[in-house]
Amino acid sequence: MTAIHQRPSRSLTPLLVPLLIGGLVVLALGVYGRLHTPTGFAVGVAGFSAALPMKVWLTTGSFVLAIVQVVSALSMWGRLGITIPPAVHRWSGRLAFLLTIPVAFHCLYALGLQYDVPRVLAHSLLGCFFYGVFTMKLLALPKQNTPGWTLPVLGGLTFTALIGLWLTSSFWFFTAIGFKV
């Protein structure tokens, strides 16, 4: 007698709510950023000369932690041949996200969603997308029976958005203005 092993069905249905809520986050941030009258000022972080260097360095910290995220995720999925504790992945993600909060607050509250300069438009849209896809990833984590590609794709999109944010802000700042604190 031969036992037939069936894989559990992996449906897209458990992803509908995370995708819907993440999409609403993207939309809400974009609409708020566009309709809100920018104040030109937001709360600064102590130790920085101005808001722009604060945003640049916090985004750079998130960028570095995002690389830790990718390396630790590859380790957890057995792709590196080394073992990095899952806590490294969890905590680097938490810290990366926390570093983005004052940056996003300043961007939305003080500057709003801008579209006059292509680099700034791309940055604004990537910021909205980053928080939406991050929301999707966190909401999809505890879901059962999702396709195996769910977390790698959502994690990869989150990483890609953050790298795009860094390129359109910090990298631009470092190459156009220089290294300032």
JSON list of C-alpha atoms in Angstrom, two decimals:
[
{"chain": "A", "resi": 1, "resn": "MET", "atom": "CA", "xyz": [0.00, 0.00, 0.00]},
{"chain": "A", "resi": 2, "resn": "THR", "atom": "CA", "xyz": [1.42, 3.36, -1.04]},
{"chain": "A", "resi": 3, "resn": "ALA", "atom": "CA", "xyz": [0.54, 6.48, 0.86]},
{"chain": "A", "resi": 4, "resn": "ILE", "atom": "CA", "xyz": [-0.21, 9.49, -1.26]},
{"chain": "A", "resi": 5, "resn": "HIS", "atom": "CA", "xyz": [1.10, 12.70, 0.23]},
{"chain": "A", "resi": 6, "resn": "GLN", "atom": "CA", "xyz": [-0.71, 15.80, -0.80]},
{"chain": "A", "resi": 7, "resn": "ARG", "atom": "CA", "xyz": [0.63, 19.26, -0.26]},
{"chain": "A", "resi": 8, "resn": "PRO", "atom": "CA", "xyz": [-1.68, 21.55, 1.63]},
{"chain": "A", "resi": 9, "resn": "SER", "atom": "CA", "xyz": [-3.51, 23.86, -0.72]},
{"chain": "A", "resi": 10, "resn": "ARG", "atom": "CA", "xyz": [-1.82, 27.21, -0.92]},
{"chain": "A", "resi": 11, "resn": "SER", "atom": "CA", "xyz": [-4.35, 29.81, -1.88]},
{"chain": "A", "resi": 12, "resn": "LEU", "atom": "CA", "xyz": [-4.16, 33.52, -2.49]},
{"chain": "A", "resi": 13, "resn": "THR", "atom": "CA", "xyz": [-7.27, 33.98, -0.35]},
{"chain": "A", "resi": 14, "resn": "PRO", "atom": "CA", "xyz": [-5.32, 34.50, 2.92]},
{"chain": "A", "resi": 15, "resn": "LEU", "atom": "CA", "xyz": [-3.44, 37.33, 1.17]},
{"chain": "A", "resi": 16, "resn": "LEU", "atom": "CA", "xyz": [-6.53, 39.32, 0.20]},
{"chain": "A", "resi": 17, "resn": "VAL", "atom": "CA", "xyz": [-6.80, 41.23, 3.50]},
{"chain": "A", "resi": 18, "resn": "PRO", "atom": "CA", "xyz": [-3.06, 42.05, 3.77]},
{"chain": "A", "resi": 19, "resn": "LEU", "atom": "CA", "xyz": [-3.00, 43.18, 0.12]},
{"chain": "A", "resi": 20, "resn": "LEU", "atom": "CA", "xyz": [-6.15, 45.27, 0.54]},
{"chain": "A", "resi": 21, "resn": "ILE", "atom": "CA", "xyz": [-4.96, 46.94, 3.74]},
{"chain": "A", "resi": 22, "resn": "GLY", "atom": "CA", "xyz": [-1.48, 47.55, 2.31]},
{"chain": "A", "resi": 23, "resn": "GLY", "atom": "CA", "xyz": [-3.03, 49.09, -0.79]},
{"chain": "A", "resi": 24, "resn": "LEU", "atom": "CA", "xyz": [-5.15, 51.35, 1.40]},
{"chain": "A", "resi": 25, "resn": "VAL", "atom": "CA", "xyz": [-2.02, 52.43, 3.30]},
{"chain": "A", "resi": 26, "resn": "VAL", "atom": "CA", "xyz": [-0.32, 53.38, 0.00]},
{"chain": "A", "resi": 27, "resn": "LEU", "atom": "CA", "xyz": [-3.41, 55.28, -1.10]},
{"chain": "A", "resi": 28, "resn": "ALA", "atom": "CA", "xyz": [-3.99, 57.01, 2.26]},
{"chain": "A", "resi": 29, "resn": "LEU", "atom": "CA", "xyz": [-0.37, 58.20, 2.52]},
{"chain": "A", "resi": 30, "resn": "GLY", "atom": "CA", "xyz": [-0.40, 59.46, -1.05]},
{"chain": "A", "resi": 31, "resn": "VAL", "atom": "CA", "xyz": [-3.69, 61.29, -0.65]},
{"chain": "A", "resi": 32, "resn": "TYR", "atom": "CA", "xyz": [-2.68, 62.78, 2.68]},
{"chain": "A", "resi": 33, "resn": "GLY", "atom": "CA", "xyz": [0.72, 63.83, 1.32]},
{"chain": "A", "resi": 34, "resn": "ARG", "atom": "CA", "xyz": [-0.91, 65.49, -1.66]},
{"chain": "A", "resi": 35, "resn": "LEU", "atom": "CA", "xyz": [-3.87, 67.17, 0.08]},
{"chain": "A", "resi": 36, "resn": "HIS", "atom": "CA", "xyz": [-2.14, 68.20, 3.31]},
{"chain": "A", "resi": 37, "resn": "THR", "atom": "CA", "xyz": [-0.70, 71.71, 3.22]},
{"chain": "A", "resi": 38, "resn": "PRO", "atom": "CA", "xyz": [3.01, 71.24, 3.97]},
{"chain": "A", "resi": 39, "resn": "THR", "atom": "CA", "xyz": [4.20, 73.14, 7.02]},
{"chain": "A", "resi": 40, "resn": "GLY", "atom": "CA", "xyz": [7.85, 73.36, 5.97]},
{"chain": "A", "resi": 41, "resn": "PHE", "atom": "CA", "xyz": [8.76, 72.32, 9.50]},
{"chain": "A", "resi": 42, "resn": "ALA", "atom": "CA", "xyz": [8.50, 69.15, 11.56]},
{"chain": "A", "resi": 43, "resn": "VAL", "atom": "CA", "xyz": [10.06, 67.91, 14.74]},
{"chain": "A", "resi": 44, "resn": "GLY", "atom": "CA", "xyz": [13.83, 67.58, 14.42]},
{"chain": "A", "resi": 45, "resn": "VAL", "atom": "CA", "xyz": [15.99, 64.92, 15.99]},
{"chain": "A", "resi": 46, "resn": "ALA", "atom": "CA", "xyz": [18.65, 66.11, 18.43]},
{"chain": "A", "resi": 47, "resn": "GLY", "atom": "CA", "xyz": [22.26, 65.83, 17.28]},
{"chain": "A", "resi": 48, "resn": "PHE", "atom": "CA", "xyz": [21.67, 66.86, 13.67]},
{"chain": "A", "resi": 49, "resn": "SER", "atom": "CA", "xyz": [22.28, 70.29, 12.16]},
{"chain": "A", "resi": 50, "resn": "ALA", "atom": "CA", "xyz": [18.99, 70.28, 10.25]},
{"chain": "A", "resi": 51, "resn": "ALA", "atom": "CA", "xyz": [16.09, 68.09, 9.18]},
{"chain": "A", "resi": 52, "resn": "LEU", "atom": "CA", "xyz": [17.63, 67.05, 5.86]},
{"chain": "A", "resi": 53, "resn": "PRO", "atom": "CA", "xyz": [20.84, 65.57, 7.35]},
{"chain": "A", "resi": 54, "resn": "MET", "atom": "CA", "xyz": [18.69, 63.86, 10.01]},
{"chain": "A", "resi": 55, "resn": "LYS", "atom": "CA", "xyz": [16.58, 62.23, 7.31]},
{"chain": "A", "resi": 56, "resn": "VAL", "atom": "CA", "xyz": [19.64, 61.28, 5.26]},
{"chain": "A", "resi": 57, "resn": "TRP", "atom": "CA", "xyz": [21.43, 59.56, 8.14]},
{"chain": "A", "resi": 58, "resn": "LEU", "atom": "CA", "xyz": [18.35, 57.79, 9.53]},
{"chain": "A", "resi": 59, "resn": "THR", "atom": "CA", "xyz": [17.55, 56.52, 6.03]},
{"chain": "A", "resi": 60, "resn": "THR", "atom": "CA", "xyz": [21.16, 55.37, 5.67]},
{"chain": "A", "resi": 61, "resn": "GLY", "atom": "CA", "xyz": [20.82, 53.48, 8.97]},
{"chain": "A", "resi": 62, "resn": "SER", "atom": "CA", "xyz": [17.66, 51.82, 7.63]},
{"chain": "A", "resi": 63, "resn": "PHE", "atom": "CA", "xyz": [19.51, 51.02, 4.40]},
{"chain": "A", "resi": 64, "resn": "VAL", "atom": "CA", "xyz": [22.29, 49.23, 6.32]},
{"chain": "A", "resi": 65, "resn": "LEU", "atom": "CA", "xyz": [19.74, 47.35, 8.44]},
{"chain": "A", "resi": 66, "resn": "ALA", "atom": "CA", "xyz": [17.85, 46.38, 5.27]},
{"chain": "A", "resi": 67, "resn": "ILE", "atom": "CA", "xyz": [21.00, 44.67, 4.03]},
{"chain": "A", "resi": 68, "resn": "VAL", "atom": "CA", "xyz": [21.16, 42.82, 7.38]},
{"chain": "A", "resi": 69, "resn": "GLN", "atom": "CA", "xyz": [17.53, 41.85, 6.73]},
{"chain": "A", "resi": 70, "resn": "VAL", "atom": "CA", "xyz": [18.35, 40.30, 3.37]},
{"chain": "A", "resi": 71, "resn": "VAL", "atom": "CA", "xyz": [21.40, 38.42, 4.66]},
{"chain": "A", "resi": 72, "resn": "SER", "atom": "CA", "xyz": [19.54, 37.11, 7.73]},
{"chain": "A", "resi": 73, "resn": "ALA", "atom": "CA", "xyz": [16.53, 36.12, 5.60]},
{"chain": "A", "resi": 74, "resn": "LEU", "atom": "CA", "xyz": [18.80, 34.19, 3.23]},
{"chain": "A", "resi": 75, "resn": "SER", "atom": "CA", "xyz": [20.30, 32.46, 6.27]},
{"chain": "A", "resi": 76, "resn": "MET", "atom": "CA", "xyz": [16.87, 31.56, 7.68]},
{"chain": "A", "resi": 77, "resn": "TRP", "atom": "CA", "xyz": [15.89, 30.07, 4.31]},
{"chain": "A", "resi": 78, "resn": "GLY", "atom": "CA", "xyz": [19.10, 28.01, 4.25]},
{"chain": "A", "resi": 79, "resn": "ARG", "atom": "CA", "xyz": [20.62, 29.84, 1.28]},
{"chain": "A", "resi": 80, "resn": "LEU", "atom": "CA", "xyz": [23.94, 30.89, 2.85]},
{"chain": "A", "resi": 81, "resn": "GLY", "atom": "CA", "xyz": [25.28, 27.82, 4.58]},
{"chain": "A", "resi": 82, "resn": "ILE", "atom": "CA", "xyz": [25.63, 29.77, 7.82]},
{"chain": "A", "resi": 83, "resn": "THR", "atom": "CA", "xyz": [23.15, 30.21, 10.61]},
{"chain": "A", "resi": 84, "resn": "ILE", "atom": "CA", "xyz": [22.16, 33.66, 11.74]},
{"chain": "A", "resi": 85, "resn": "PRO", "atom": "CA", "xyz": [19.70, 33.65, 14.65]},
{"chain": "A", "resi": 86, "resn": "PRO", "atom": "CA", "xyz": [16.16, 34.65, 13.61]},
{"chain": "A", "resi": 87, "resn": "ALA", "atom": "CA", "xyz": [16.27, 37.32, 16.33]},
{"chain": "A", "resi": 88, "resn": "VAL", "atom": "CA", "xyz": [18.81, 39.21, 14.20]},
{"chain": "A", "resi": 89, "resn": "HIS", "atom": "CA", "xyz": [16.26, 39.35, 11.39]},
{"chain": "A", "resi": 90, "resn": "ARG", "atom": "CA", "xyz": [13.43, 40.43, 13.68]},
{"chain": "A", "resi": 91, "resn": "TRP", "atom": "CA", "xyz": [15.41, 43.13, 15.50]},
{"chain": "A", "resi": 92, "resn": "SER", "atom": "CA", "xyz": [17.16, 44.54, 12.43]},
{"chain": "A", "resi": 93, "resn": "GLY", "atom": "CA", "xyz": [13.73, 44.88, 10.81]},
{"chain": "A", "resi": 94, "resn": "ARG", "atom": "CA", "xyz": [12.24, 46.56, 13.85]},
{"chain": "A", "resi": 95, "resn": "LEU", "atom": "CA", "xyz": [15.14, 49.00, 14.10]},
{"chain": "A", "resi": 96, "resn": "ALA", "atom": "CA", "xyz": [15.09, 49.72, 10.37]},
{"chain": "A", "resi": 97, "resn": "PHE", "atom": "CA", "xyz": [11.38, 50.49, 10.54]},
{"chain": "A", "resi": 98, "resn": "LEU", "atom": "CA", "xyz": [11.77, 52.67, 13.65]},
{"chain": "A", "resi": 99, "resn": "LEU", "atom": "CA", "xyz": [14.45, 54.73, 11.93]},
{"chain": "A", "resi": 100, "resn": "THR", "atom": "CA", "xyz": [12.03, 55.47, 9.09]},
{"chain": "A", "resi": 101, "resn": "ILE", "atom": "CA", "xyz": [9.29, 56.91, 11.33]},
{"chain": "A", "resi": 102, "resn": "PRO", "atom": "CA", "xyz": [10.78, 60.39, 11.95]},
{"chain": "A", "resi": 103, "resn": "VAL", "atom": "CA", "xyz": [11.81, 60.53, 8.30]},
{"chain": "A", "resi": 104, "resn": "ALA", "atom": "CA", "xyz": [8.31, 59.69, 7.04]},
{"chain": "A", "resi": 105, "resn": "PHE", "atom": "CA", "xyz": [6.71, 62.06, 9.52]},
{"chain": "A", "resi": 106, "resn": "HIS", "atom": "CA", "xyz": [8.90, 64.91, 8.33]},
{"chain": "A", "resi": 107, "resn": "CYS", "atom": "CA", "xyz": [8.38, 64.05, 4.67]},
{"chain": "A", "resi": 108, "resn": "LEU", "atom": "CA", "xyz": [4.59, 63.89, 4.93]},
{"chain": "A", "resi": 109, "resn": "TYR", "atom": "CA", "xyz": [3.97, 66.66, 7.44]},
{"chain": "A", "resi": 110, "resn": "ALA", "atom": "CA", "xyz": [6.60, 69.21, 6.43]},
{"chain": "A", "resi": 111, "resn": "LEU", "atom": "CA", "xyz": [6.94, 68.54, 2.69]},
{"chain": "A", "resi": 112, "resn": "GLY", "atom": "CA", "xyz": [3.94, 66.54, 1.47]},
{"chain": "A", "resi": 113, "resn": "LEU", "atom": "CA", "xyz": [3.88, 64.48, -1.70]},
{"chain": "A", "resi": 114, "resn": "GLN", "atom": "CA", "xyz": [5.78, 66.46, -4.31]},
{"chain": "A", "resi": 115, "resn": "TYR", "atom": "CA", "xyz": [5.78, 65.89, -8.05]},
{"chain": "A", "resi": 116, "resn": "ASP", "atom": "CA", "xyz": [7.63, 68.82, -9.64]},
{"chain": "A", "resi": 117, "resn": "VAL", "atom": "CA", "xyz": [11.07, 67.13, -9.78]},
{"chain": "A", "resi": 118, "resn": "PRO", "atom": "CA", "xyz": [11.26, 63.54, -11.12]},
{"chain": "A", "resi": 119, "resn": "ARG", "atom": "CA", "xyz": [13.64, 62.38, -8.35]},
{"chain": "A", "resi": 120, "resn": "VAL", "atom": "CA", "xyz": [11.38, 63.84, -5.68]},
{"chain": "A", "resi": 121, "resn": "LEU", "atom": "CA", "xyz": [8.26, 62.35, -7.29]},
{"chain": "A", "resi": 122, "resn": "ALA", "atom": "CA", "xyz": [9.92, 58.92, -7.38]},
{"chain": "A", "resi": 123, "resn": "HIS", "atom": "CA", "xyz": [10.95, 59.37, -3.74]},
{"chain": "A", "resi": 124, "resn": "SER", "atom": "CA", "xyz": [7.43, 60.38, -2.69]},
{"chain": "A", "resi": 125, "resn": "LEU", "atom": "CA", "xyz": [5.83, 57.43, -4.47]},
{"chain": "A", "resi": 126, "resn": "LEU", "atom": "CA", "xyz": [8.44, 54.98, -3.15]},
{"chain": "A", "resi": 127, "resn": "GLY", "atom": "CA", "xyz": [7.78, 56.21, 0.40]},
{"chain": "A", "resi": 128, "resn": "CYS", "atom": "CA", "xyz": [4.06, 55.50, 0.09]},
{"chain": "A", "resi": 129, "resn": "PHE", "atom": "CA", "xyz": [4.78, 52.14, -1.54]},
{"chain": "A", "resi": 130, "resn": "PHE", "atom": "CA", "xyz": [7.31, 51.20, 1.17]},
{"chain": "A", "resi": 131, "resn": "TYR", "atom": "CA", "xyz": [4.81, 51.59, 3.99]},
{"chain": "A", "resi": 132, "resn": "GLY", "atom": "CA", "xyz": [2.09, 49.81, 2.04]},
{"chain": "A", "resi": 133, "resn": "VAL", "atom": "CA", "xyz": [4.20, 46.77, 1.15]},
{"chain": "A", "resi": 134, "resn": "PHE", "atom": "CA", "xyz": [5.68, 46.70, 4.67]},
{"chain": "A", "resi": 135, "resn": "THR", "atom": "CA", "xyz": [2.11, 46.56, 6.01]},
{"chain": "A", "resi": 136, "resn": "MET", "atom": "CA", "xyz": [1.32, 43.72, 3.60]},
{"chain": "A", "resi": 137, "resn": "LYS", "atom": "CA", "xyz": [4.38, 41.77, 4.73]},
{"chain": "A", "resi": 138, "resn": "LEU", "atom": "CA", "xyz": [3.60, 42.11, 8.43]},
{"chain": "A", "resi": 139, "resn": "LEU", "atom": "CA", "xyz": [-0.03, 41.15, 7.94]},
{"chain": "A", "resi": 140, "resn": "ALA", "atom": "CA", "xyz": [0.90, 38.16, 5.76]},
{"chain": "A", "resi": 141, "resn": "LEU", "atom": "CA", "xyz": [3.46, 36.78, 8.26]},
{"chain": "A", "resi": 142, "resn": "PRO", "atom": "CA", "xyz": [0.98, 34.98, 10.54]},
{"chain": "A", "resi": 143, "resn": "LYS", "atom": "CA", "xyz": [-1.24, 33.74, 7.70]},
{"chain": "A", "resi": 144, "resn": "GLN", "atom": "CA", "xyz": [-1.39, 30.01, 7.13]},
{"chain": "A", "resi": 145, "resn": "ASN", "atom": "CA", "xyz": [-1.53, 28.35, 3.72]},
{"chain": "A", "resi": 146, "resn": "THR", "atom": "CA", "xyz": [-0.12, 31.26, 1.76]},
{"chain": "A", "resi": 147, "resn": "PRO", "atom": "CA", "xyz": [1.98, 30.50, -1.31]},
{"chain": "A", "resi": 148, "resn": "GLY", "atom": "CA", "xyz": [5.65, 29.87, -0.58]},
{"chain": "A", "resi": 149, "resn": "TRP", "atom": "CA", "xyz": [6.67, 32.95, -2.55]},
{"chain": "A", "resi": 150, "resn": "THR", "atom": "CA", "xyz": [4.67, 35.34, -0.33]},
{"chain": "A", "resi": 151, "resn": "LEU", "atom": "CA", "xyz": [7.28, 36.39, 2.20]},
{"chain": "A", "resi": 152, "resn": "PRO", "atom": "CA", "xyz": [10.26, 36.45, -0.19]},
{"chain": "A", "resi": 153, "resn": "VAL", "atom": "CA", "xyz": [8.32, 38.60, -2.67]},
{"chain": "A", "resi": 154, "resn": "LEU", "atom": "CA", "xyz": [6.88, 40.99, -0.07]},
{"chain": "A", "resi": 155, "resn": "GLY", "atom": "CA", "xyz": [10.24, 41.16, 1.71]},
{"chain": "A", "resi": 156, "resn": "GLY", "atom": "CA", "xyz": [12.00, 41.77, -1.59]},
{"chain": "A", "resi": 157, "resn": "LEU", "atom": "CA", "xyz": [9.58, 44.53, -2.52]},
{"chain": "A", "resi": 158, "resn": "THR", "atom": "CA", "xyz": [10.04, 46.14, 0.90]},
{"chain": "A", "resi": 159, "resn": "PHE", "atom": "CA", "xyz": [13.82, 45.97, 0.48]},
{"chain": "A", "resi": 160, "resn": "THR", "atom": "CA", "xyz": [13.64, 47.32, -3.06]},
{"chain": "A", "resi": 161, "resn": "ALA", "atom": "CA", "xyz": [11.44, 50.24, -2.01]},
{"chain": "A", "resi": 162, "resn": "LEU", "atom": "CA", "xyz": [13.82, 51.12, 0.83]},
{"chain": "A", "resi": 163, "resn": "ILE", "atom": "CA", "xyz": [16.83, 50.95, -1.49]},
{"chain": "A", "resi": 164, "resn": "GLY", "atom": "CA", "xyz": [14.97, 53.22, -3.93]},
{"chain": "A", "resi": 165, "resn": "LEU", "atom": "CA", "xyz": [14.22, 55.63, -1.09]},
{"chain": "A", "resi": 166, "resn": "TRP", "atom": "CA", "xyz": [17.89, 55.66, -0.09]},
{"chain": "A", "resi": 167, "resn": "LEU", "atom": "CA", "xyz": [19.03, 56.24, -3.68]},
{"chain": "A", "resi": 168, "resn": "THR", "atom": "CA", "xyz": [16.57, 59.12, -4.22]},
{"chain": "A", "resi": 169, "resn": "SER", "atom": "CA", "xyz": [17.43, 60.80, -0.93]},
{"chain": "A", "resi": 170, "resn": "SER", "atom": "CA", "xyz": [20.60, 59.86, 0.94]},
{"chain": "A", "resi": 171, "resn": "PHE", "atom": "CA", "xyz": [22.70, 58.89, -2.08]},
{"chain": "A", "resi": 172, "resn": "TRP", "atom": "CA", "xyz": [21.57, 62.04, -3.86]},
{"chain": "A", "resi": 173, "resn": "PHE", "atom": "CA", "xyz": [22.41, 64.12, -0.76]},
{"chain": "A", "resi": 174, "resn": "PHE", "atom": "CA", "xyz": [25.86, 62.57, -0.35]},
{"chain": "A", "resi": 175, "resn": "THR", "atom": "CA", "xyz": [26.74, 63.10, -4.02]},
{"chain": "A", "resi": 176, "resn": "ALA", "atom": "CA", "xyz": [25.14, 66.55, -4.48]},
{"chain": "A", "resi": 177, "resn": "ILE", "atom": "CA", "xyz": [25.75, 68.16, -1.08]},
{"chain": "A", "resi": 178, "resn": "GLY", "atom": "CA", "xyz": [28.29, 66.04, 0.76]},
{"chain": "A", "resi": 179, "resn": "PHE", "atom": "CA", "xyz": [28.59, 64.35, 4.13]},
{"chain": "A", "resi": 180, "resn": "LYS", "atom": "CA", "xyz": [26.99, 66.59, 6.74]},
{"chain": "A", "resi": 181, "resn": "VAL", "atom": "CA", "xyz": [25.62, 65.84, 10.15]}
]
